[in-house]
Amino acid sequence: MCSSDLGEPVRLQHTTTTRAVNIMAAYSVPFWRSLCLIALCAISLQVHAARDDEADDEMDEVTPEELQMQEIPVDERIFVEKWNEVPYKKSYFTYTDKQIRDKWEYLMRGLKVPYPSAAYMKEQFEKYPFMKEDIEGWNGDYQVLEARSLQVWRKFFAGDFQEAREEGLKLGPIGKIPALFSQLMYAIYLADRQSTKYMMLQDVANQAQEYFDDMEEAADDPAVAPIVASVKLGYAYAIARIAEESPVPVVVARRYIGKIKNSAEEVVEIMPDQPLAHAFRAGVDAGIMRRVGKFTGRMTYGARTTTVEESFADALTLAPDIPIVNYEYANALIYMNRKRDLNEAISYLEKAMKIRPEYSMDALDVMYSYKRLQEVRLYALNFRSFRKFEKLRRKYSKKTDRNLTSIISDPLSMDMLNNPDKYILPEIGRASCRERV
């Protein structure tokens, strides 16, 4: 019953409208508030997408085959071919055994890996027998094993990445870190082709993953935790480097974000004093915002600017002089805020460039900081839309098969973006490899 304007009671008929009113009244106020909130979020997402640099779903960048592929097939011939050399004299960072021992704490300030002494390996091998599995040509002499391990690290520090990988893989789990990080450095900074880079990164992830189950029991042991954390970091870093340059549909189809975020949190939990772990966790959230924006990144994937800022602050407090931490913070500022914090981002790139390297990884990170600075300036001077710049960048790399993070190739230019056909790399004997990625 309700009243008319004249105060007379009027009986309503049970029409569709009436039933709708009754149904609405049956639900609680919080339900309707939630429903309204969902609607507002959907509208906000559309507005954000329209505002956030002309967002698109990137479906035009992928093929059905790429969406079905969970892992990139690896052509083993990439490990037999002669690798490119580092663009500096290796003698700069070729150290004696004594120099390696003396410099070890500084050289490992990012990973915190223990010095591989004979005494250390003997103690850990007795606790965790899996660590002495797969060691080729070893008769049980730990002094000999220490010498072999130092030889692998020496090659890694100098930049002999191909030899460090080959010899490191012969030492089982204890040789995995210098071997796989040698492969990571080569893939990211020295490989000419995007296809080769992706296959090498996938192989790093595959090899690291082989030891996950065995290492589980050692994760809580402070003496071995740095090794466990570094292997897991190598896995996550490899996947993240593939994901950051892949179209969003591929990233979603291969579940990259979940794998990367879970690994990032796990590594920090295992090694809270490892600077690269904190920097990586921060970079993961910033990378998500790079691809889908702040709103979608937060609502869908839990990526937060506070995590980025706090984790980079932790990393820079633990080790302020690591080049990659500084240049990744510069990247994060751009990914989160586009041009708003451009000057601050450039200052961190310049800081990374000024750090004096003591070994190969730092040297290559410094060189890439300079190349990345050229890209950032290209974006700042020629693009209003960050997403448009990113999309052209991905299309150029896919069209030409060029590795954009290689420090032995020219910095990106507008001519490259506008005329990619001029820069397509010639076909090689592994023609099918490019098609598979």
CSV table of C-alpha atoms in Angstrom, one decimal:
chain,number,residue,atom,x,y,z
A,1,MET,CA,0.0,0.0,0.0
A,2,CYS,CA,1.1,3.6,-0.6
A,3,SER,CA,-0.7,7.0,-0.7
A,4,SER,CA,-1.6,9.2,-3.6
A,5,ASP,CA,-1.1,12.9,-3.7
A,6,LEU,CA,-4.5,13.3,-2.2
A,7,GLY,CA,-3.8,11.1,0.7
A,8,GLU,CA,-6.0,8.2,-0.5
A,9,PRO,CA,-4.5,4.8,-0.2
A,10,VAL,CA,-3.7,3.2,-3.6
A,11,ARG,CA,-3.2,-0.6,-4.0
A,12,LEU,CA,-0.4,-1.4,-6.4
A,13,GLN,CA,-0.8,-4.3,-8.9
A,14,HIS,CA,1.9,-7.0,-8.9
A,15,THR,CA,3.5,-5.9,-12.1
A,16,THR,CA,7.0,-6.7,-13.3
A,17,THR,CA,8.1,-3.4,-11.8
A,18,THR,CA,6.6,-4.3,-8.5
A,19,ARG,CA,8.4,-7.6,-8.4
A,20,ALA,CA,11.7,-6.0,-9.2
A,21,VAL,CA,11.2,-3.5,-6.3
A,22,ASN,CA,10.4,-6.4,-3.9
A,23,ILE,CA,13.5,-8.4,-5.1
A,24,MET,CA,15.7,-5.3,-4.6
A,25,ALA,CA,14.3,-4.8,-1.1
A,26,ALA,CA,15.1,-8.4,-0.2
A,27,TYR,CA,18.8,-7.8,-0.6
A,28,SER,CA,20.9,-6.0,2.0
A,29,VAL,CA,22.3,-2.6,1.5
A,30,PRO,CA,25.9,-3.9,1.5
A,31,PHE,CA,25.1,-6.1,-1.5
A,32,TRP,CA,23.9,-3.1,-3.6
A,33,ARG,CA,26.9,-1.0,-2.5
A,34,SER,CA,29.2,-3.8,-3.7
A,35,LEU,CA,27.3,-4.1,-7.0
A,36,CYS,CA,27.7,-0.3,-7.5
A,37,LEU,CA,31.4,-0.5,-6.6
A,38,ILE,CA,31.9,-3.2,-9.2
A,39,ALA,CA,30.1,-1.1,-11.8
A,40,LEU,CA,32.2,1.9,-10.9
A,41,CYS,CA,35.4,-0.1,-11.1
A,42,ALA,CA,34.5,-1.3,-14.5
A,43,ILE,CA,33.8,2.2,-15.7
A,44,SER,CA,37.0,3.4,-14.1
A,45,LEU,CA,39.0,0.7,-15.8
A,46,GLN,CA,37.6,1.8,-19.2
A,47,VAL,CA,38.3,5.4,-18.5
A,48,HIS,CA,41.8,4.5,-17.2
A,49,ALA,CA,42.5,2.4,-20.3
A,50,ALA,CA,41.4,5.3,-22.5
A,51,ARG,CA,43.5,7.7,-20.6
A,52,ASP,CA,46.5,5.5,-20.0
A,53,ASP,CA,48.4,6.0,-23.2
A,54,GLU,CA,45.9,4.6,-25.7
A,55,ALA,CA,45.8,1.1,-24.1
A,56,ASP,CA,45.0,-1.9,-26.3
A,57,ASP,CA,44.8,-5.6,-25.8
A,58,GLU,CA,47.9,-6.3,-28.0
A,59,MET,CA,46.2,-9.2,-29.7
A,60,ASP,CA,47.4,-8.1,-33.1
A,61,GLU,CA,51.0,-8.9,-31.9
A,62,VAL,CA,50.5,-12.6,-31.2
A,63,THR,CA,49.7,-15.8,-33.2
A,64,PRO,CA,47.6,-18.7,-32.0
A,65,GLU,CA,50.7,-20.8,-31.8
A,66,GLU,CA,52.3,-18.4,-29.4
A,67,LEU,CA,49.2,-18.5,-27.2
A,68,GLN,CA,49.2,-22.3,-27.0
A,69,MET,CA,52.9,-22.5,-26.3
A,70,GLN,CA,53.7,-22.7,-22.5
A,71,GLU,CA,57.5,-22.9,-22.9
A,72,ILE,CA,59.8,-21.6,-25.7
A,73,PRO,CA,61.5,-24.6,-27.5
A,74,VAL,CA,65.3,-24.4,-27.1
A,75,ASP,CA,67.6,-25.2,-30.0
A,76,GLU,CA,70.7,-26.6,-28.4
A,77,ARG,CA,72.9,-25.3,-31.3
A,78,ILE,CA,72.9,-21.9,-29.7
A,79,PHE,CA,75.3,-23.3,-27.1
A,80,VAL,CA,77.6,-24.8,-29.6
A,81,GLU,CA,77.9,-21.7,-31.8
A,82,LYS,CA,80.7,-19.2,-31.0
A,83,TRP,CA,79.3,-16.6,-28.6
A,84,ASN,CA,80.0,-12.8,-29.0
A,85,GLU,CA,82.8,-11.4,-26.9
A,86,VAL,CA,82.4,-8.7,-24.3
A,87,PRO,CA,83.3,-5.2,-25.5
A,88,TYR,CA,86.1,-4.7,-23.1
A,89,LYS,CA,89.5,-6.3,-22.2
A,90,LYS,CA,88.8,-9.3,-20.1
A,91,SER,CA,92.2,-8.8,-18.4
A,92,TYR,CA,90.5,-5.9,-16.5
A,93,PHE,CA,88.6,-8.4,-14.4
A,94,THR,CA,90.8,-11.5,-14.6
A,95,TYR,CA,91.7,-12.2,-11.0
A,96,THR,CA,94.0,-14.7,-9.2
A,97,ASP,CA,92.7,-17.1,-6.6
A,98,LYS,CA,93.9,-14.8,-3.9
A,99,GLN,CA,92.3,-11.7,-5.5
A,100,ILE,CA,89.0,-13.6,-5.8
A,101,ARG,CA,89.1,-14.5,-2.1
A,102,ASP,CA,90.0,-11.0,-1.1
A,103,LYS,CA,87.3,-9.4,-3.3
A,104,TRP,CA,84.6,-12.1,-2.8
A,105,GLU,CA,82.4,-10.1,-0.3
A,106,TYR,CA,82.3,-7.1,-2.6
A,107,LEU,CA,81.8,-9.2,-5.8
A,108,MET,CA,79.0,-11.0,-4.1
A,109,ARG,CA,77.4,-8.0,-2.5
A,110,GLY,CA,74.3,-8.5,-4.7
A,111,LEU,CA,73.8,-12.3,-4.4
A,112,LYS,CA,75.5,-13.0,-1.0
A,113,VAL,CA,76.7,-16.4,-2.3
A,114,PRO,CA,79.3,-18.0,0.1
A,115,TYR,CA,82.9,-18.4,-1.0
A,116,PRO,CA,83.2,-22.0,-2.4
A,117,SER,CA,86.0,-23.2,-0.1
A,118,ALA,CA,86.8,-26.9,0.3
A,119,ALA,CA,85.7,-26.8,3.9
A,120,TYR,CA,82.4,-25.2,3.0
A,121,MET,CA,81.6,-27.6,0.2
A,122,LYS,CA,82.5,-30.7,2.3
A,123,GLU,CA,80.2,-29.6,5.2
A,124,GLN,CA,77.3,-28.8,2.9
A,125,PHE,CA,77.7,-31.9,0.8
A,126,GLU,CA,77.5,-34.1,3.9
A,127,LYS,CA,74.3,-32.4,4.9
A,128,TYR,CA,72.8,-32.3,1.4
A,129,PRO,CA,74.0,-35.2,-0.7
A,130,PHE,CA,72.2,-33.9,-3.8
A,131,MET,CA,74.8,-31.1,-4.0
A,132,LYS,CA,77.5,-33.5,-5.0
A,133,GLU,CA,75.4,-35.2,-7.7
A,134,ASP,CA,76.2,-34.6,-11.4
A,135,ILE,CA,79.8,-33.5,-10.7
A,136,GLU,CA,81.9,-34.7,-13.6
A,137,GLY,CA,85.4,-36.1,-13.2
A,138,TRP,CA,85.6,-35.6,-9.4
A,139,ASN,CA,87.3,-38.1,-7.2
A,140,GLY,CA,86.1,-36.6,-3.9
A,141,ASP,CA,89.1,-34.3,-3.4
A,142,TYR,CA,87.5,-31.0,-2.1
A,143,GLN,CA,90.7,-29.0,-2.7
A,144,VAL,CA,90.5,-29.9,-6.3
A,145,LEU,CA,86.8,-29.1,-6.4
A,146,GLU,CA,87.5,-25.6,-4.9
A,147,ALA,CA,90.1,-24.9,-7.6
A,148,ARG,CA,87.7,-26.0,-10.3
A,149,SER,CA,84.9,-23.9,-8.8
A,150,LEU,CA,87.2,-20.8,-8.6
A,151,GLN,CA,88.2,-21.3,-12.2
A,152,VAL,CA,84.5,-21.1,-13.2
A,153,TRP,CA,83.9,-18.0,-11.1
A,154,ARG,CA,87.1,-16.4,-12.6
A,155,LYS,CA,85.7,-16.9,-16.1
A,156,PHE,CA,82.4,-15.4,-15.0
A,157,PHE,CA,84.0,-12.4,-13.4
A,158,ALA,CA,86.1,-11.8,-16.5
A,159,GLY,CA,83.3,-12.2,-19.0
A,160,ASP,CA,84.3,-15.6,-20.5
A,161,PHE,CA,80.6,-16.5,-20.4
A,162,GLN,CA,80.6,-19.4,-22.8
A,163,GLU,CA,83.4,-21.2,-21.0
A,164,ALA,CA,82.0,-20.4,-17.6
A,165,ARG,CA,78.7,-22.0,-18.6
A,166,GLU,CA,80.3,-25.1,-20.0
A,167,GLU,CA,82.6,-25.7,-17.1
A,168,GLY,CA,80.1,-24.7,-14.5
A,169,LEU,CA,77.5,-27.2,-15.6
A,170,LYS,CA,80.0,-29.9,-15.0
A,171,LEU,CA,80.1,-29.1,-11.3
A,172,GLY,CA,76.5,-30.0,-10.5
A,173,PRO,CA,74.4,-27.6,-8.3
A,174,ILE,CA,77.5,-25.8,-6.9
A,175,GLY,CA,78.4,-24.7,-10.5
A,176,LYS,CA,74.9,-23.8,-11.5
A,177,ILE,CA,75.1,-20.2,-10.2
A,178,PRO,CA,78.1,-19.0,-12.2
A,179,ALA,CA,77.0,-21.1,-15.2
A,180,LEU,CA,73.4,-19.8,-15.3
A,181,PHE,CA,74.3,-16.2,-14.5
A,182,SER,CA,76.9,-16.4,-17.3
A,183,GLN,CA,74.1,-17.5,-19.6
A,184,LEU,CA,71.8,-14.8,-18.3
A,185,MET,CA,74.4,-12.0,-18.9
A,186,TYR,CA,75.1,-13.2,-22.4
A,187,ALA,CA,71.4,-13.6,-23.4
A,188,ILE,CA,70.5,-10.2,-22.1
A,189,TYR,CA,73.5,-8.1,-23.1
A,190,LEU,CA,75.4,-9.8,-25.9
A,191,ALA,CA,73.1,-12.0,-28.0
A,192,ASP,CA,72.3,-10.4,-31.3
A,193,ARG,CA,68.9,-11.9,-31.8
A,194,GLN,CA,65.8,-11.8,-29.8
A,195,SER,CA,65.1,-15.4,-30.7
A,196,THR,CA,68.4,-16.5,-29.3
A,197,LYS,CA,67.9,-14.4,-26.2
A,198,TYR,CA,64.5,-16.0,-25.5
A,199,MET,CA,65.8,-19.5,-25.9
A,200,MET,CA,68.7,-18.9,-23.6
A,201,LEU,CA,66.5,-17.4,-21.0
A,202,GLN,CA,64.0,-20.3,-21.2
A,203,ASP,CA,66.9,-22.7,-20.8
A,204,VAL,CA,68.1,-20.9,-17.7
A,205,ALA,CA,64.6,-21.3,-16.2
A,206,ASN,CA,64.4,-25.0,-17.2
A,207,GLN,CA,67.8,-25.8,-15.6
A,208,ALA,CA,67.2,-23.9,-12.4
A,209,GLN,CA,63.8,-25.6,-12.0
A,210,GLU,CA,65.4,-29.0,-12.1
A,211,TYR,CA,66.8,-28.4,-8.6
A,212,PHE,CA,63.7,-26.8,-6.9
A,213,ASP,CA,62.6,-30.0,-5.2
A,214,ASP,CA,66.0,-31.0,-4.0
A,215,MET,CA,66.7,-27.5,-2.7
A,216,GLU,CA,63.5,-27.2,-0.7
A,217,GLU,CA,65.0,-28.9,2.4
A,218,ALA,CA,68.0,-26.5,2.3
A,219,ALA,CA,66.0,-23.3,2.1
A,220,ASP,CA,65.9,-22.7,5.8
A,221,ASP,CA,69.6,-23.4,6.4
A,222,PRO,CA,71.5,-20.1,6.6
A,223,ALA,CA,74.6,-21.7,5.2
A,224,VAL,CA,72.9,-22.8,2.0
A,225,ALA,CA,70.0,-20.3,1.7
A,226,PRO,CA,72.0,-17.9,-0.5
A,227,ILE,CA,72.6,-20.7,-3.1
A,228,VAL,CA,68.9,-21.7,-3.0
A,229,ALA,CA,67.8,-18.0,-3.3
A,230,SER,CA,70.2,-17.3,-6.2
A,231,VAL,CA,69.1,-20.3,-8.2
A,232,LYS,CA,65.4,-19.4,-7.7
A,233,LEU,CA,66.3,-15.7,-8.6
A,234,GLY,CA,68.0,-16.9,-11.8
A,235,TYR,CA,64.8,-18.8,-12.7
A,236,ALA,CA,62.5,-15.9,-12.0
A,237,TYR,CA,64.8,-13.3,-13.6
A,238,ALA,CA,64.9,-15.3,-16.8
A,239,ILE,CA,61.1,-15.7,-17.0
A,240,ALA,CA,60.7,-12.0,-16.2
A,241,ARG,CA,63.0,-10.9,-19.0
A,242,ILE,CA,60.9,-12.9,-21.5
A,243,ALA,CA,57.7,-11.6,-20.1
A,244,GLU,CA,58.7,-7.9,-20.1
A,245,GLU,CA,59.0,-7.9,-23.9
A,246,SER,CA,56.1,-10.3,-24.7
A,247,PRO,CA,52.6,-9.1,-25.6
A,248,VAL,CA,50.1,-9.2,-22.6
A,249,PRO,CA,48.0,-12.1,-24.1
A,250,VAL,CA,51.2,-14.3,-24.2
A,251,VAL,CA,52.1,-13.2,-20.6
A,252,VAL,CA,48.6,-14.2,-19.4
A,253,ALA,CA,48.4,-17.5,-21.4
A,254,ARG,CA,51.8,-18.7,-20.1
A,255,ARG,CA,51.0,-17.6,-16.5
A,256,TYR,CA,54.2,-15.6,-16.3
A,257,ILE,CA,53.0,-13.1,-13.7
A,258,GLY,CA,52.1,-15.7,-11.1
A,259,LYS,CA,55.3,-17.5,-11.6
A,260,ILE,CA,57.4,-14.4,-11.3
A,261,LYS,CA,55.6,-12.8,-8.4
A,262,ASN,CA,55.6,-16.0,-6.3
A,263,SER,CA,59.3,-16.5,-7.0
A,264,ALA,CA,60.1,-12.9,-6.1
A,265,GLU,CA,58.3,-13.2,-2.7
A,266,GLU,CA,60.0,-16.5,-2.0
A,267,VAL,CA,63.5,-15.3,-2.7
A,268,VAL,CA,63.0,-12.3,-0.4
A,269,GLU,CA,61.7,-14.7,2.3
A,270,ILE,CA,64.7,-17.0,1.9
A,271,MET,CA,67.3,-14.2,1.8
A,272,PRO,CA,66.0,-11.0,3.3
A,273,ASP,CA,69.5,-9.4,3.1
A,274,GLN,CA,70.0,-10.1,-0.6
A,275,PRO,CA,69.9,-6.7,-2.4
A,276,LEU,CA,69.1,-8.2,-5.8
A,277,ALA,CA,66.1,-10.1,-4.3
A,278,HIS,CA,64.5,-6.8,-3.1
A,279,ALA,CA,65.3,-5.0,-6.4
A,280,PHE,CA,63.7,-7.9,-8.3
A,281,ARG,CA,60.5,-7.9,-6.2
A,282,ALA,CA,60.2,-4.2,-6.8
A,283,GLY,CA,60.9,-4.6,-10.5
A,284,VAL,CA,58.2,-7.2,-10.8
A,285,ASP,CA,55.4,-4.9,-9.6
A,286,ALA,CA,56.8,-2.0,-11.7
A,287,GLY,CA,56.9,-4.2,-14.7
A,288,ILE,CA,53.2,-5.2,-14.2
A,289,MET,CA,52.3,-1.5,-14.1
A,290,ARG,CA,54.4,-1.0,-17.2
A,291,ARG,CA,52.2,-3.4,-19.2
A,292,VAL,CA,48.7,-2.9,-17.8
A,293,GLY,CA,48.8,0.4,-15.8
A,294,LYS,CA,48.6,1.1,-12.1
A,295,PHE,CA,44.8,0.5,-11.6
A,296,THR,CA,44.7,-2.9,-13.4
A,297,GLY,CA,48.0,-3.9,-12.0
A,298,ARG,CA,46.8,-3.3,-8.4
A,299,MET,CA,43.3,-4.7,-8.8
A,300,THR,CA,44.2,-7.7,-10.9
A,301,TYR,CA,47.7,-8.6,-10.0
A,302,GLY,CA,48.3,-7.0,-6.6
A,303,ALA,CA,51.1,-4.7,-7.9
A,304,ARG,CA,51.6,-1.7,-5.7
A,305,THR,CA,53.7,1.4,-5.9
A,306,THR,CA,54.4,1.1,-2.2
A,307,THR,CA,56.0,-2.3,-2.8
A,308,VAL,CA,58.1,-0.8,-5.5
A,309,GLU,CA,59.3,2.2,-3.5
A,310,GLU,CA,59.9,0.2,-0.2
A,311,SER,CA,61.7,-2.7,-1.9
A,312,PHE,CA,64.0,-0.5,-3.9
A,313,ALA,CA,64.7,1.5,-0.8
A,314,ASP,CA,65.7,-1.7,0.9
A,315,ALA,CA,67.9,-2.7,-2.0
A,316,LEU,CA,69.6,0.6,-2.2
A,317,THR,CA,70.2,0.7,1.5
A,318,LEU,CA,71.8,-2.8,1.4
A,319,ALA,CA,74.0,-2.0,-1.7
A,320,PRO,CA,73.7,1.5,-3.2
A,321,ASP,CA,76.5,0.9,-5.7
A,322,ILE,CA,75.1,-1.9,-7.8
A,323,PRO,CA,74.4,-0.6,-11.3
A,324,ILE,CA,71.4,-2.8,-12.1
A,325,VAL,CA,69.6,-1.7,-8.9
A,326,ASN,CA,69.9,1.9,-9.9
A,327,TYR,CA,68.9,1.5,-13.5
A,328,GLU,CA,66.0,-0.7,-12.6
A,329,TYR,CA,64.8,1.9,-10.2
A,330,ALA,CA,65.0,4.4,-13.0
A,331,ASN,CA,62.9,2.0,-15.2
A,332,ALA,CA,60.4,1.6,-12.4
A,333,LEU,CA,59.9,5.3,-12.0
A,334,ILE,CA,59.0,5.5,-15.7
A,335,TYR,CA,56.8,2.4,-15.7
A,336,MET,CA,54.8,3.8,-12.7
A,337,ASN,CA,54.6,7.5,-13.5
A,338,ARG,CA,55.6,7.8,-17.2
A,339,LYS,CA,57.1,11.3,-17.7
A,340,ARG,CA,56.2,12.7,-14.3
A,341,ASP,CA,59.4,11.5,-12.7
A,342,LEU,CA,61.5,11.5,-15.8
A,343,ASN,CA,64.2,13.7,-14.4
A,344,GLU,CA,64.6,11.6,-11.4
A,345,ALA,CA,64.7,8.4,-13.5
A,346,ILE,CA,67.4,10.0,-15.7
A,347,SER,CA,69.4,10.8,-12.6
A,348,TYR,CA,69.4,7.2,-11.5
A,349,LEU,CA,70.5,6.0,-15.0
A,350,GLU,CA,73.4,8.5,-14.8
A,351,LYS,CA,74.3,7.3,-11.3
A,352,ALA,CA,74.4,3.7,-12.6
A,353,MET,CA,76.7,4.9,-15.5
A,354,LYS,CA,79.2,6.4,-13.0
A,355,ILE,CA,79.7,3.3,-10.9
A,356,ARG,CA,83.1,1.8,-11.4
A,357,PRO,CA,82.7,-1.9,-12.2
A,358,GLU,CA,84.8,-4.6,-10.6
A,359,TYR,CA,83.6,-7.5,-12.7
A,360,SER,CA,81.7,-8.5,-15.9
A,361,MET,CA,78.1,-8.2,-14.6
A,362,ASP,CA,78.6,-4.7,-13.2
A,363,ALA,CA,80.4,-3.6,-16.4
A,364,LEU,CA,77.6,-4.8,-18.7
A,365,ASP,CA,75.0,-3.2,-16.4
A,366,VAL,CA,76.9,0.1,-16.6
A,367,MET,CA,77.0,-0.1,-20.4
A,368,TYR,CA,73.3,-0.9,-20.6
A,369,SER,CA,72.5,2.0,-18.4
A,370,TYR,CA,74.0,4.3,-21.1
A,371,LYS,CA,72.0,2.6,-23.9
A,372,ARG,CA,68.8,2.7,-21.8
A,373,LEU,CA,69.3,6.4,-21.3
A,374,GLN,CA,69.3,6.9,-25.0
A,375,GLU,CA,66.0,5.0,-25.3
A,376,VAL,CA,64.5,7.1,-22.5
A,377,ARG,CA,65.4,10.3,-24.2
A,378,LEU,CA,64.0,9.0,-27.5
A,379,TYR,CA,60.7,8.4,-25.7
A,380,ALA,CA,60.7,11.7,-24.0
A,381,LEU,CA,61.4,13.8,-27.1
A,382,ASN,CA,59.2,11.9,-29.6
A,383,PHE,CA,56.2,10.3,-27.9
A,384,ARG,CA,53.3,11.5,-25.8
A,385,SER,CA,52.1,8.0,-25.3
A,386,PHE,CA,54.3,5.5,-23.4
A,387,ARG,CA,52.2,2.6,-24.6
A,388,LYS,CA,52.7,3.6,-28.2
A,389,PHE,CA,56.4,3.8,-27.7
A,390,GLU,CA,56.4,0.4,-26.1
A,391,LYS,CA,54.3,-1.2,-28.8
A,392,LEU,CA,56.5,0.2,-31.6
A,393,ARG,CA,59.5,-1.1,-29.7
A,394,ARG,CA,58.1,-4.6,-29.4
A,395,LYS,CA,57.0,-4.6,-33.1
A,396,TYR,CA,60.5,-3.5,-34.2
A,397,SER,CA,62.2,-6.3,-32.2
A,398,LYS,CA,59.8,-9.0,-33.4
A,399,LYS,CA,60.0,-7.8,-37.0
A,400,THR,CA,63.8,-7.6,-37.1
A,401,ASP,CA,64.6,-10.3,-34.5
A,402,ARG,CA,67.0,-7.8,-32.9
A,403,ASN,CA,67.8,-8.0,-29.2
A,404,LEU,CA,67.1,-4.5,-27.9
A,405,THR,CA,69.0,-5.0,-24.6
A,406,SER,CA,72.2,-5.9,-26.4
A,407,ILE,CA,75.0,-3.5,-25.5
A,408,ILE,CA,77.0,-4.3,-28.7
A,409,SER,CA,74.3,-3.0,-31.0
A,410,ASP,CA,73.2,0.6,-31.7
A,411,PRO,CA,70.7,2.4,-29.5
A,412,LEU,CA,67.1,2.5,-30.7
A,413,SER,CA,66.2,5.4,-33.1
A,414,MET,CA,63.1,6.8,-34.7
A,415,ASP,CA,64.3,5.5,-38.1
A,416,MET,CA,64.4,2.0,-36.6
A,417,LEU,CA,60.9,2.3,-35.3
A,418,ASN,CA,59.5,3.8,-38.4
A,419,ASN,CA,61.4,1.6,-40.9
A,420,PRO,CA,62.0,-1.8,-39.3
A,421,ASP,CA,62.3,-3.5,-42.7
A,422,LYS,CA,65.7,-1.8,-43.1
A,423,TYR,CA,67.0,-3.5,-40.0
A,424,ILE,CA,65.9,-7.1,-40.3
A,425,LEU,CA,68.7,-9.5,-39.5
A,426,PRO,CA,69.6,-12.0,-42.3
A,427,GLU,CA,68.4,-15.5,-42.0
A,428,ILE,CA,70.8,-18.0,-40.4
A,429,GLY,CA,71.1,-21.8,-40.4
A,430,ARG,CA,68.7,-21.9,-37.4
A,431,ALA,CA,65.8,-20.3,-39.4
A,432,SER,CA,63.2,-22.3,-37.6
A,433,CYS,CA,64.3,-21.0,-34.2
A,434,ARG,CA,63.0,-17.5,-34.8
A,435,GLU,CA,59.6,-18.9,-35.9
A,436,ARG,CA,59.3,-21.0,-32.7
A,437,VAL,CA,59.5,-18.0,-30.4
